């Protein structure tokens, strides 16, 4: 599709060309629906289209972080590394788009600026930054949990005269750091990946750290062709196992509680997990996110590893995360991050004891003085989970916007729909398991669920679908109850919204595990859609 959408009427609008969007376009096209799809980026890939910073890499095994819906794609695509790099991930997206001929449905470089529910005509009017308006019966917001990068709230950003780079909007050309004085603000997953890479190239690297993250060795490796062949023969079983695991992936998990084994056995298990790499440690005990004492033991184990690597004891101490549970912030995976701080060209600036005051013409001024920089990189995170749908006006019944609805915190039913927003669906939406389970498995689950709902409506001649207030209230109560049992709320992170000024705070994630989430989604269909209100014409219709 080029630019010929103005005034067009379609069955369904899809926003986004990441994992959720591409599968949605495929699925709904196969159902025979007329689709218009929009993507702000210049091509497919979602977050992997934008995040081209050096060292960008997924923290789930590539085998898991890929579609299961297409046997052709599974068999024809070959992953080269256990944890794929951004270029390989982008190549995968392009392969899928070409192989399934999805690109033609998209209008790229086009941002949706407004979506308004027309109560009389029972359709969504979707407006883009190109000034066109499309009408659609259904709207699928596949806008992703991490699509609105945010600058740090530091005065003076505009005055900086050096080269300013943002991890989430990285240039499309190679950036050369040789001979440069480089600063990185932010030490989450993104900052860590950048630091370990840029530290090897830059003349001097200054790492501005406010909250240290726990990071564990990724131990990435090239995939053995025999292993890949074996995976390809067994994809069906691998996918089934992933769907039935709490994290939606093949990562090992257990039914063993931390204090159920002796201290020496615990140590052994943690050492094994450390050696095995990736997020293995997260699956070593069941209660790491519910038992504070168990959690602190594991945190101390990881802090000990920092001492084992970082030679300067003051720097080692500063790098040790304290004051929040391990895994309550997204655990990071690294390849030599701590080793980077043993290099003479790398300096850690602790922004707790020496806070950033402003960004100046020449660099960054902390309380103790100015650090002059040729290049400054922001790795300062995202308005996560909700940011994409609050960044523009999504207007439901009675003129109510998503922003208004979510003023006190994001609400939804199953992370899929909202009361007051008929025929509007989300994939990996807030109050679903996004961020806590494999986003590809969640996206597939969500698109399949939406497809079921649309088929049900077509079969019964229904015009609108919307969850009841009670269903949404009950779901939110469950999400809250589970969240209260989890240590995830005990850290300041994008999971709980504390990283964005004035954002409502609270854990807007379903923490009950992926299989249980799938069960709830399936039950909402199998019980005859009793948690939804349907309309035919202007009349409410009881669930069939
Ligand atoms: P994160 O994990 O939200 O990290 C953002 C980092 O930026 C974090 O260390 C913040 O410190 C830091 N930050 C933000 N503002 C400032 C200011 N003003 N001064 C100093 N430091 C600041 O985002 P990522 O992009 O790394 O990772 C996002 C997800 O991508 C990750 O969870 C994985 O799922 C992949 P703070 O914690 O606020 O003290």
Coordinates of C-alpha atoms and ligand atoms in Angstrom, one line a residue:
X1 CA 0.0 0.0 0.0
X2 CA 1.4 3.4 -0.9
X3 CA -0.4 6.5 0.1
X4 CA -3.8 5.7 -1.2
X5 CA -5.6 5.3 2.0
X6 CA -7.5 8.6 2.4
X7 CA -11.2 8.0 3.0
X8 CA -10.7 4.3 2.7
X9 CA -13.0 1.9 4.5
X10 CA -11.4 -1.4 5.7
X11 CA -12.4 -4.1 8.1
X12 CA -9.4 -3.7 10.3
X13 CA -6.6 -1.3 11.0
X14 CA -3.3 -2.7 12.4
X15 CA -0.9 -0.3 14.1
X16 CA 2.7 -1.5 14.3
X17 CA 5.0 -3.8 12.4
X18 CA 6.7 -5.6 15.2
X19 CA 5.9 -9.2 16.3
X20 CA 2.3 -8.5 17.1
X21 CA 1.5 -6.4 14.1
X22 CA 3.1 -8.6 11.4
X23 CA 1.3 -11.7 12.7
X24 CA -2.0 -9.7 13.0
X25 CA -1.7 -8.7 9.3
X26 CA -1.0 -12.2 8.3
X27 CA -3.7 -13.8 10.3
X28 CA -6.5 -11.3 9.4
X29 CA -5.5 -11.4 5.8
X30 CA -5.8 -15.1 5.8
X31 CA -9.3 -14.7 7.3
X32 CA -10.2 -12.6 4.3
X33 CA -10.4 -9.2 6.0
X34 CA -9.5 -6.0 4.3
X35 CA -6.6 -4.5 6.2
X36 CA -4.8 -1.2 6.4
X37 CA -1.6 -1.3 8.5
X38 CA 0.5 1.6 9.7
X39 CA 4.0 1.8 11.1
X40 CA 5.9 4.9 12.2
X41 CA 9.2 3.4 11.3
X42 CA 10.5 3.1 7.8
X43 CA 10.1 -0.7 7.7
X44 CA 9.2 -3.8 9.6
X45 CA 10.9 -4.8 12.9
X46 CA 9.2 -2.7 15.7
X47 CA 11.7 -2.0 18.5
X48 CA 14.4 -3.8 16.5
X49 CA 13.9 -1.3 13.6
X50 CA 14.8 1.5 15.9
X51 CA 17.3 0.0 18.4
X52 CA 20.4 -0.1 16.1
X53 CA 22.9 0.8 18.8
X54 CA 26.2 -1.1 19.0
X55 CA 25.8 -4.4 20.9
X56 CA 22.0 -4.5 20.7
X57 CA 20.9 -8.1 21.2
X58 CA 17.9 -10.0 22.5
X59 CA 18.0 -11.5 25.9
X60 CA 15.9 -14.6 25.1
X61 CA 17.2 -17.5 23.0
X62 CA 16.6 -16.8 19.3
X63 CA 14.9 -20.2 18.9
X64 CA 12.3 -19.0 21.3
X65 CA 12.2 -15.4 20.1
X66 CA 10.6 -16.3 16.8
X67 CA 7.2 -17.1 15.3
X68 CA 5.6 -20.5 15.7
X69 CA 2.6 -19.9 13.5
X70 CA 4.3 -20.6 10.2
X71 CA 6.1 -23.9 9.6
X72 CA 7.6 -22.5 6.4
X73 CA 9.2 -19.6 8.3
X74 CA 10.4 -22.0 11.0
X75 CA 12.0 -24.4 8.5
X76 CA 13.4 -21.8 6.1
X77 CA 14.9 -19.4 8.6
X78 CA 18.2 -20.4 10.4
X79 CA 19.4 -18.6 13.5
X80 CA 23.2 -18.3 13.7
X81 CA 23.5 -17.4 17.4
X82 CA 21.9 -18.4 20.7
X83 CA 21.0 -14.8 21.4
X84 CA 20.5 -13.0 18.1
X85 CA 22.0 -9.5 17.4
X86 CA 19.9 -6.7 16.2
X87 CA 21.0 -7.0 12.5
X88 CA 20.0 -10.7 12.5
X89 CA 16.7 -9.9 14.2
X90 CA 15.9 -7.3 11.6
X91 CA 16.9 -9.7 8.9
X92 CA 14.4 -12.2 10.4
X93 CA 11.6 -9.6 10.3
X94 CA 12.4 -8.8 6.7
X95 CA 12.5 -12.5 5.8
X96 CA 9.1 -13.0 7.4
X97 CA 7.6 -9.9 5.7
X98 CA 8.9 -11.0 2.3
X99 CA 8.1 -14.7 2.7
X100 CA 4.5 -14.1 3.7
X101 CA 4.1 -11.0 1.5
X102 CA 3.1 -8.8 4.4
X103 CA 4.9 -5.5 3.4
X104 CA 2.3 -4.6 0.8
X105 CA -0.4 -4.1 3.5
X106 CA 1.7 -1.5 5.4
X107 CA 2.1 2.2 5.0
X108 CA 5.5 2.9 6.6
X109 CA 6.9 6.2 7.9
X110 CA 3.3 6.9 9.0
X111 CA 2.3 7.6 12.6
X112 CA -1.2 7.2 13.7
X113 CA -2.1 10.5 15.4
X114 CA -5.7 9.9 16.4
X115 CA -8.3 7.1 16.6
X116 CA -11.9 7.9 17.4
X117 CA -14.9 5.6 17.9
X118 CA -17.9 6.7 15.8
X119 CA -20.8 5.7 18.0
X120 CA -23.4 6.1 15.3
X121 CA -21.7 4.2 12.5
X122 CA -19.9 1.7 14.8
X123 CA -16.5 2.1 13.5
X124 CA -13.1 3.5 14.2
X125 CA -11.8 6.6 12.4
X126 CA -8.0 6.4 12.3
X127 CA -6.1 9.5 11.4
X128 CA -2.4 9.6 10.5
X129 CA 0.3 12.2 10.4
X130 CA -0.1 12.3 6.7
X131 CA -3.5 13.8 7.2
X132 CA -5.5 10.8 6.0
X133 CA -8.4 9.2 7.8
X134 CA -9.3 5.5 7.4
X135 CA -12.5 4.0 8.7
X136 CA -12.3 0.5 10.2
X137 CA -14.6 -1.9 12.0
X138 CA -11.8 -3.1 14.2
X139 CA -8.6 -1.6 15.4
X140 CA -5.6 -3.7 16.5
X141 CA -3.0 -1.7 18.5
X142 CA 0.1 -3.8 18.1
X143 CA 2.1 -0.9 19.4
X144 CA 4.4 -2.8 21.8
X145 CA 5.4 -2.4 25.4
X146 CA 8.7 -0.5 24.6
X147 CA 8.1 1.9 21.7
X148 CA 8.2 5.3 23.3
X149 CA 11.8 6.1 24.3
X150 CA 12.3 8.8 26.8
X151 CA 15.0 11.4 27.3
X152 CA 16.3 11.8 30.9
X153 CA 14.7 14.7 32.8
X154 CA 17.9 16.7 33.0
X155 CA 18.1 20.4 32.1
X156 CA 20.2 21.7 29.2
X157 CA 19.8 18.8 26.7
X158 CA 19.3 21.3 23.9
X159 CA 22.4 23.2 24.7
X160 CA 24.7 20.3 24.1
X161 CA 26.9 20.9 21.0
X162 CA 28.5 17.5 20.7
X163 CA 26.9 14.5 19.1
X164 CA 23.8 13.3 21.0
X165 CA 22.7 9.8 20.3
X166 CA 19.6 8.1 21.6
X167 CA 19.6 4.3 21.9
X168 CA 16.0 4.0 20.9
X169 CA 16.4 6.2 17.8
X170 CA 19.8 5.2 16.7
X171 CA 21.2 6.5 13.3
X172 CA 21.1 4.1 10.4
X173 CA 24.7 4.6 9.6
X174 CA 27.7 3.2 11.5
X175 CA 28.9 5.5 14.4
X176 CA 32.6 5.6 15.0
X177 CA 33.8 6.1 18.6
X178 CA 37.5 5.9 18.0
X179 CA 39.4 8.7 19.5
X180 CA 36.3 10.1 21.2
X181 CA 35.3 11.0 24.7
X182 CA 31.9 9.3 25.1
X183 CA 29.3 9.5 27.9
X184 CA 26.5 7.0 28.5
X185 CA 23.6 7.9 30.7
X186 CA 21.6 4.9 31.9
X187 CA 22.6 1.4 33.0
X188 CA 19.6 -0.8 32.3
X189 CA 19.8 -3.6 29.7
X190 CA 20.4 -1.1 26.9
X191 CA 23.1 0.9 28.7
X192 CA 25.0 -2.2 29.7
X193 CA 25.0 -3.5 26.1
X194 CA 26.3 -0.1 24.8
X195 CA 29.0 0.3 27.5
X196 CA 30.6 -3.1 26.9
X197 CA 30.8 -2.4 23.2
X198 CA 31.7 1.3 23.2
X199 CA 34.2 0.7 25.9
X200 CA 36.3 -1.2 23.4
X201 CA 36.4 1.6 20.9
X202 CA 36.2 5.0 22.6
X203 CA 39.2 6.9 23.7
X204 CA 37.5 7.6 27.0
X205 CA 34.1 6.3 28.2
X206 CA 32.2 7.8 31.1
X207 CA 29.3 5.7 32.5
X208 CA 26.7 7.8 34.4
X209 CA 25.0 5.3 36.7
X210 CA 22.1 6.2 38.9
X211 CA 20.8 2.7 39.8
X212 CA 23.1 -0.2 39.1
X213 CA 21.4 -3.3 37.5
X214 CA 22.0 -6.9 38.3
X215 CA 23.6 -8.4 35.3
X216 CA 24.6 -12.0 34.5
X217 CA 26.7 -13.5 31.8
X218 CA 24.8 -14.1 28.6
X219 CA 27.4 -16.7 27.4
X220 CA 26.2 -16.2 23.8
X221 CA 27.4 -18.8 21.3
X222 CA 27.2 -19.7 17.7
X223 CA 24.6 -22.3 17.1
X224 CA 25.8 -25.7 16.0
X225 CA 24.2 -26.7 12.7
X226 CA 23.3 -30.1 14.1
X227 CA 21.5 -28.5 17.0
X228 CA 19.6 -26.2 14.6
X229 CA 18.6 -29.2 12.5
X230 CA 17.4 -31.0 15.6
X231 CA 15.4 -27.9 16.6
X232 CA 13.8 -27.7 13.2
X233 CA 12.8 -31.4 13.4
X234 CA 11.3 -30.8 16.9
X235 CA 9.8 -27.3 16.6
X236 CA 6.2 -28.5 17.4
X237 CA 7.3 -30.0 20.7
X238 CA 9.6 -27.0 21.6
X239 CA 6.7 -24.6 21.0
X240 CA 4.3 -26.7 23.1
X241 CA 6.8 -26.8 25.9
X242 CA 7.3 -23.0 25.6
X243 CA 3.5 -22.4 25.8
X244 CA 3.3 -24.4 29.0
X245 CA 6.2 -22.9 30.8
X246 CA 5.8 -19.8 33.1
X247 CA 8.1 -17.7 30.9
X248 CA 6.7 -18.8 27.6
X249 CA 10.1 -20.2 26.5
X250 CA 12.4 -23.2 26.7
X251 CA 14.4 -21.7 29.6
X252 CA 14.6 -24.3 32.4
X253 CA 12.3 -23.9 35.3
X254 CA 11.7 -25.7 38.5
X255 CA 9.3 -26.6 41.3
X256 CA 12.1 -26.3 43.9
X257 CA 11.9 -23.6 46.6
X258 CA 15.1 -21.8 47.7
X259 CA 15.1 -23.0 51.4
X260 CA 14.1 -26.5 50.5
X261 CA 17.7 -27.4 49.7
X262 CA 20.9 -27.1 51.8
X263 CA 23.1 -24.0 51.6
X264 CA 25.8 -25.9 49.8
X265 CA 23.4 -27.3 47.2
X266 CA 21.9 -23.8 46.7
X267 CA 25.4 -22.5 46.1
X268 CA 26.0 -25.3 43.6
X269 CA 22.8 -24.6 41.7
X270 CA 23.6 -20.9 41.6
X271 CA 27.1 -21.6 40.3
X272 CA 25.7 -23.9 37.7
X273 CA 23.2 -21.2 36.6
X274 CA 26.0 -18.6 36.4
X275 CA 28.1 -20.9 34.3
X276 CA 25.1 -21.9 32.1
X277 CA 24.4 -18.2 31.4
X278 CA 21.3 -16.4 30.1
X279 CA 18.4 -16.0 32.4
X280 CA 18.9 -19.6 33.8
X281 CA 19.2 -18.3 37.3
X282 CA 15.7 -16.9 37.3
X283 CA 14.4 -20.5 36.8
X284 CA 16.6 -22.1 39.5
X285 CA 14.1 -21.6 42.4
X286 CA 10.4 -21.0 42.4
X287 CA 10.3 -18.3 45.0
X288 CA 12.9 -15.8 43.9
X289 CA 10.2 -13.2 43.2
X290 CA 8.1 -14.0 46.3
X291 CA 10.5 -14.8 49.2
X292 CA 12.5 -11.7 50.1
X293 CA 15.1 -13.6 52.1
X294 CA 15.7 -16.1 49.3
X295 CA 16.0 -13.2 46.9
X296 CA 18.6 -11.5 49.0
X297 CA 20.7 -14.6 49.1
X298 CA 20.8 -14.7 45.3
X299 CA 21.4 -11.0 45.1
X300 CA 24.4 -11.4 47.4
X301 CA 25.7 -14.2 45.3
X302 CA 25.7 -11.9 42.2
X303 CA 27.3 -9.1 44.2
X304 CA 30.1 -11.5 45.1
X305 CA 30.7 -12.2 41.4
X306 CA 31.3 -8.4 40.9
X307 CA 34.1 -8.5 43.5
X308 CA 35.5 -11.5 41.6
X309 CA 35.9 -9.4 38.4
X310 CA 36.3 -5.7 39.1
X311 CA 39.7 -5.0 40.4
X312 CA 39.1 -1.6 41.9
X313 CA 37.2 -2.2 45.1
X314 CA 35.6 1.3 45.1
X315 CA 34.2 0.8 41.6
X316 CA 33.1 -2.8 42.5
X317 CA 31.2 -1.5 45.4
X318 CA 29.5 1.2 43.3
X319 CA 28.5 -1.4 40.7
X320 CA 26.7 -3.5 43.3
X321 CA 22.9 -3.1 43.3
X322 CA 21.4 -2.7 46.7
X323 CA 18.1 -1.6 48.1
X324 CA 15.8 -3.6 45.7
X325 CA 15.3 -7.3 45.0
X326 CA 17.2 -9.0 42.3
X327 CA 15.0 -9.7 39.3
X328 CA 12.5 -6.9 40.3
X329 CA 14.2 -4.9 37.6
X330 CA 14.5 -6.7 34.4
X331 CA 17.7 -8.8 34.9
X332 CA 20.4 -7.9 32.3
X333 CA 22.6 -10.2 30.4
X334 CA 26.1 -9.1 29.5
X335 CA 29.3 -10.1 27.7
X336 CA 32.1 -8.6 29.8
X337 CA 30.3 -5.6 31.2
X338 CA 32.0 -5.7 34.6
X339 CA 35.4 -6.4 32.9
X340 CA 34.9 -3.1 31.0
X341 CA 35.5 -1.2 34.3
X342 CA 39.0 -2.7 34.6
X343 CA 40.0 -0.8 31.4
X344 CA 42.0 2.3 32.0
X345 CA 39.8 4.3 29.5
X346 CA 36.5 3.6 31.4
X347 CA 35.2 5.5 34.4
X348 CA 32.1 5.0 36.4
X349 CA 30.3 8.1 37.7
X350 CA 28.0 7.4 40.5
X351 CA 25.0 9.7 40.1
X352 CA 23.8 9.0 43.6
X353 CA 26.8 10.4 45.4
X354 CA 27.5 12.8 42.5
X355 CA 24.2 13.7 40.8
X356 CA 23.9 15.1 37.3
X357 CA 23.0 18.8 37.6
X358 CA 22.7 19.7 33.9
X359 CA 23.8 19.0 30.4
X360 CA 26.0 21.7 29.1
X361 CA 27.4 22.9 25.8
X362 CA 30.4 20.6 26.2
X363 CA 29.1 17.6 28.2
X364 CA 27.6 16.7 31.5
X365 CA 27.9 18.6 34.7
X366 CA 27.6 16.7 37.9
X367 CA 27.8 18.2 41.4
X368 CA 31.5 17.6 41.5
X369 CA 32.3 19.2 38.1
X370 CA 31.9 19.1 34.3
X371 CA 32.8 16.1 32.1
X372 CA 33.6 17.2 28.6
X373 CA 32.3 14.8 26.0
X374 CA 32.4 14.5 22.2
X375 CA 29.5 12.2 22.2
X376 CA 26.7 11.6 24.6
X377 CA 24.4 8.6 24.5
X378 CA 21.0 8.4 26.2
X379 CA 20.1 4.8 27.3
X380 CA 17.4 6.1 29.6
X381 CA 14.5 3.8 28.9
X382 CA 10.9 3.9 27.8
X383 CA 7.5 5.0 28.8
X384 CA 6.8 1.3 29.0
X385 CA 3.6 -0.8 28.6
X386 CA 1.2 2.2 28.3
X387 CA 3.3 4.9 26.5
X388 CA 2.3 4.0 22.9
X389 CA -1.4 4.3 23.6
X390 CA -1.2 7.5 25.6
X391 CA 1.1 9.3 23.2
X392 CA -1.8 10.1 20.9
X393 CA -5.6 10.4 21.3
X394 CA -7.5 7.1 21.3
X395 CA -11.1 8.2 21.9
X396 CA -13.7 5.6 22.9
X397 CA -17.3 5.9 23.9
X398 CA -18.6 9.3 25.2
X399 CA -15.4 11.0 24.1
X400 CA -13.3 9.3 26.8
X401 CA -9.7 8.9 25.9
X402 CA -7.3 6.2 26.9
X403 CA -5.3 8.9 28.7
X404 CA -8.4 9.7 30.8
X405 CA -9.2 6.0 31.4
X406 CA -5.7 5.3 32.5
X407 CA -5.3 8.4 34.7
X408 CA -5.1 6.4 37.9
X409 CA -3.3 3.5 36.2
X410 CA -3.8 1.3 33.1
X411 CA -6.9 -0.8 33.1
X412 CA -7.8 -3.6 30.7
X413 CA -9.4 -7.0 30.5
X414 CA -6.7 -9.6 29.9
X415 CA -4.5 -6.9 28.5
X416 CA -6.5 -7.3 25.3
X417 CA -9.5 -5.0 25.5
X418 CA -10.9 -2.1 27.5
X419 CA -14.4 -1.3 28.6
X420 CA -15.5 1.8 26.8
X421 CA -13.4 1.0 23.7
X422 CA -15.5 -1.3 21.6
X423 CA -13.8 -3.3 18.8
X424 CA -10.4 -2.0 19.9
X425 CA -7.8 -4.7 20.6
X426 CA -4.3 -4.6 22.0
X427 CA -1.6 -7.2 21.7
X428 CA 0.8 -7.5 24.7
X429 CA -1.2 -4.8 26.4
X430 CA -0.9 -3.6 30.0
X431 CA -2.1 -6.1 32.6
X432 CA -1.2 -9.0 30.4
X433 CA 2.1 -10.8 30.9
X434 CA 4.2 -8.6 28.5
X435 CA 7.8 -8.2 29.7
X436 CA 7.4 -11.2 32.1
X437 CA 7.1 -13.9 29.4
X438 CA 8.2 -14.4 25.8
X439 CA 6.7 -11.5 23.8
X440 CA 6.4 -13.6 20.6
X441 CA 4.4 -16.3 22.3
X442 CA 2.2 -13.6 23.9
X443 CA 1.7 -11.8 20.6
X444 CA 0.6 -15.0 18.9
X445 CA -1.8 -15.9 21.8
X446 CA -3.3 -12.4 21.6
X447 CA -3.7 -12.3 17.8
X448 CA -5.3 -15.7 17.9
X449 CA -7.7 -14.6 20.6
X450 CA -8.7 -11.5 18.6
X451 CA -9.2 -13.7 15.6
X452 CA -11.5 -15.9 17.6
X453 CA -13.5 -12.9 18.8
X454 CA -13.9 -11.5 15.3
X455 CA -14.9 -14.9 13.9
X456 CA -17.5 -15.2 16.7
X457 CA -18.9 -11.8 15.8
X458 CA -19.1 -12.6 12.1
X459 CA -20.8 -15.9 12.8
X460 CA -23.4 -14.2 15.0
X461 CA -23.9 -11.1 12.9
X462 CA -22.6 -8.9 15.8
X463 CA -21.3 -5.4 15.3
X464 CA -19.4 -4.5 18.4
X465 CA -17.6 -6.3 21.3
X466 CA -16.5 -4.8 24.6
X467 CA -15.7 -6.2 28.0
X468 CA -18.1 -5.6 30.8
X469 CA -17.1 -3.3 33.6
X470 CA -17.3 -6.2 36.0
X471 CA -15.0 -8.4 33.9
X472 CA -12.4 -5.5 33.8
X473 CA -12.8 -4.9 37.5
X474 CA -12.4 -8.6 38.3
X475 CA -9.3 -8.9 36.1
X476 CA -7.7 -5.8 37.6
X477 CA -8.4 -7.2 41.1
X478 CA -6.7 -10.4 40.2
X479 CA -3.7 -8.6 38.6
X480 CA -3.4 -6.5 41.8
X481 CA -3.7 -9.5 44.1
X482 CA -1.0 -11.4 42.3
X483 CA 1.2 -8.2 42.1
X484 CA 1.0 -7.8 45.9
X485 CA 2.5 -11.3 46.3
X486 CA 5.4 -10.4 44.0
X487 CA 8.6 -8.6 44.7
X488 CA 8.4 -6.9 41.3
X489 CA 6.7 -3.9 42.8
X490 CA 9.7 -3.3 45.1
X491 CA 12.0 -1.6 42.6
X492 CA 11.6 1.6 40.7
X493 CA 11.3 0.5 37.1
X494 CA 9.3 0.9 33.9
X495 CA 7.3 -2.2 35.1
X496 CA 5.7 0.0 37.7
X497 CA 5.8 3.4 35.9
X498 CA 8.2 5.2 38.4
X499 CA 10.6 6.1 35.5
X500 CA 8.1 8.5 34.0
X501 CA 7.3 11.8 35.7
X502 CA 3.6 12.0 36.8
X503 CA 2.8 8.6 35.5
X504 CA 0.3 6.6 37.6
X505 CA 2.3 4.0 39.6
X506 CA 1.6 0.3 40.0
X507 CA 2.6 -3.0 38.5
X508 CA 0.5 -3.3 35.3
X509 CA 1.6 -6.8 34.5
X510 CA -0.1 -10.2 35.0
X511 CA 2.4 -12.1 37.2
X512 CA 0.5 -15.4 37.3
X513 CA 2.7 -17.0 34.5
X514 CA 2.1 -17.5 30.8
X515 CA 0.1 -20.8 31.0
X516 CA -2.3 -19.4 33.5
X517 CA -2.7 -16.3 31.3
X518 CA -3.5 -18.5 28.4
X519 CA -6.1 -20.4 30.4
X520 CA -7.8 -17.1 31.3
X521 CA -7.8 -16.1 27.6
X522 CA -9.2 -19.4 26.6
X523 CA -11.9 -19.4 29.3
X524 CA -13.1 -16.0 28.2
X525 CA -14.0 -17.7 24.8
X526 CA -15.1 -21.0 26.1
X527 CA -17.6 -19.6 28.6
X528 CA -19.5 -18.2 25.6
X529 CA -18.0 -14.6 25.9
X530 CA -20.1 -13.9 29.0
X531 CA -17.6 -11.3 30.0
X532 CA -18.4 -9.2 27.0
X533 CA -21.2 -7.0 25.8
X534 CA -22.1 -7.2 22.1
X535 CA -24.3 -5.0 20.0
X536 CA -26.1 -5.8 16.8
X537 CA -27.2 -2.5 15.1
X538 CA -27.8 -0.3 18.2
X539 CA -29.1 -3.1 20.4
X540 CA -27.1 -4.9 23.1
X541 CA -27.1 -8.6 22.4
X542 CA -26.6 -11.3 25.1
X543 CA -23.4 -13.4 24.7
X544 CA -24.1 -16.3 22.4
Ligands
LIG1 P1 15.7 0.9 31.6 O1 15.9 -0.5 32.1 O2 14.4 1.6 32.0 O3 17.0 1.7 32.1 C1 17.0 3.1 32.0 C2 18.3 3.6 32.7 O4 18.4 5.0 32.5 C3 18.2 3.3 34.2 O5 19.5 2.9 34.6 C4 17.9 4.7 34.7 O6 18.3 4.9 36.0 C5 18.6 5.6 33.8 N1 18.2 7.0 33.8 C6 17.0 7.5 33.4 N2 16.9 8.8 33.7 C7 18.1 9.1 34.3 C8 18.7 10.3 34.7 N3 18.0 11.5 34.7 N4 19.9 10.3 35.3 C9 20.6 9.1 35.3 N5 20.1 8.0 34.9 C10 18.9 8.0 34.4 O7 15.7 1.0 30.0 P2 16.5 0.1 29.0 O8 16.3 0.7 27.7 O9 17.9 -0.2 29.5 O10 15.8 -1.3 29.1 C11 14.4 -1.4 28.8 C12 14.1 -2.9 28.5 O11 14.6 -3.2 27.2 C13 14.7 -3.9 29.4 O12 13.9 -4.0 30.6 C14 14.6 -5.1 28.6 O13 13.3 -5.7 28.6 C15 15.0 -4.6 27.2 P3 17.2 4.8 37.2 O14 16.9 3.3 37.3 O15 16.0 5.6 36.8 O16 17.9 5.3 38.4

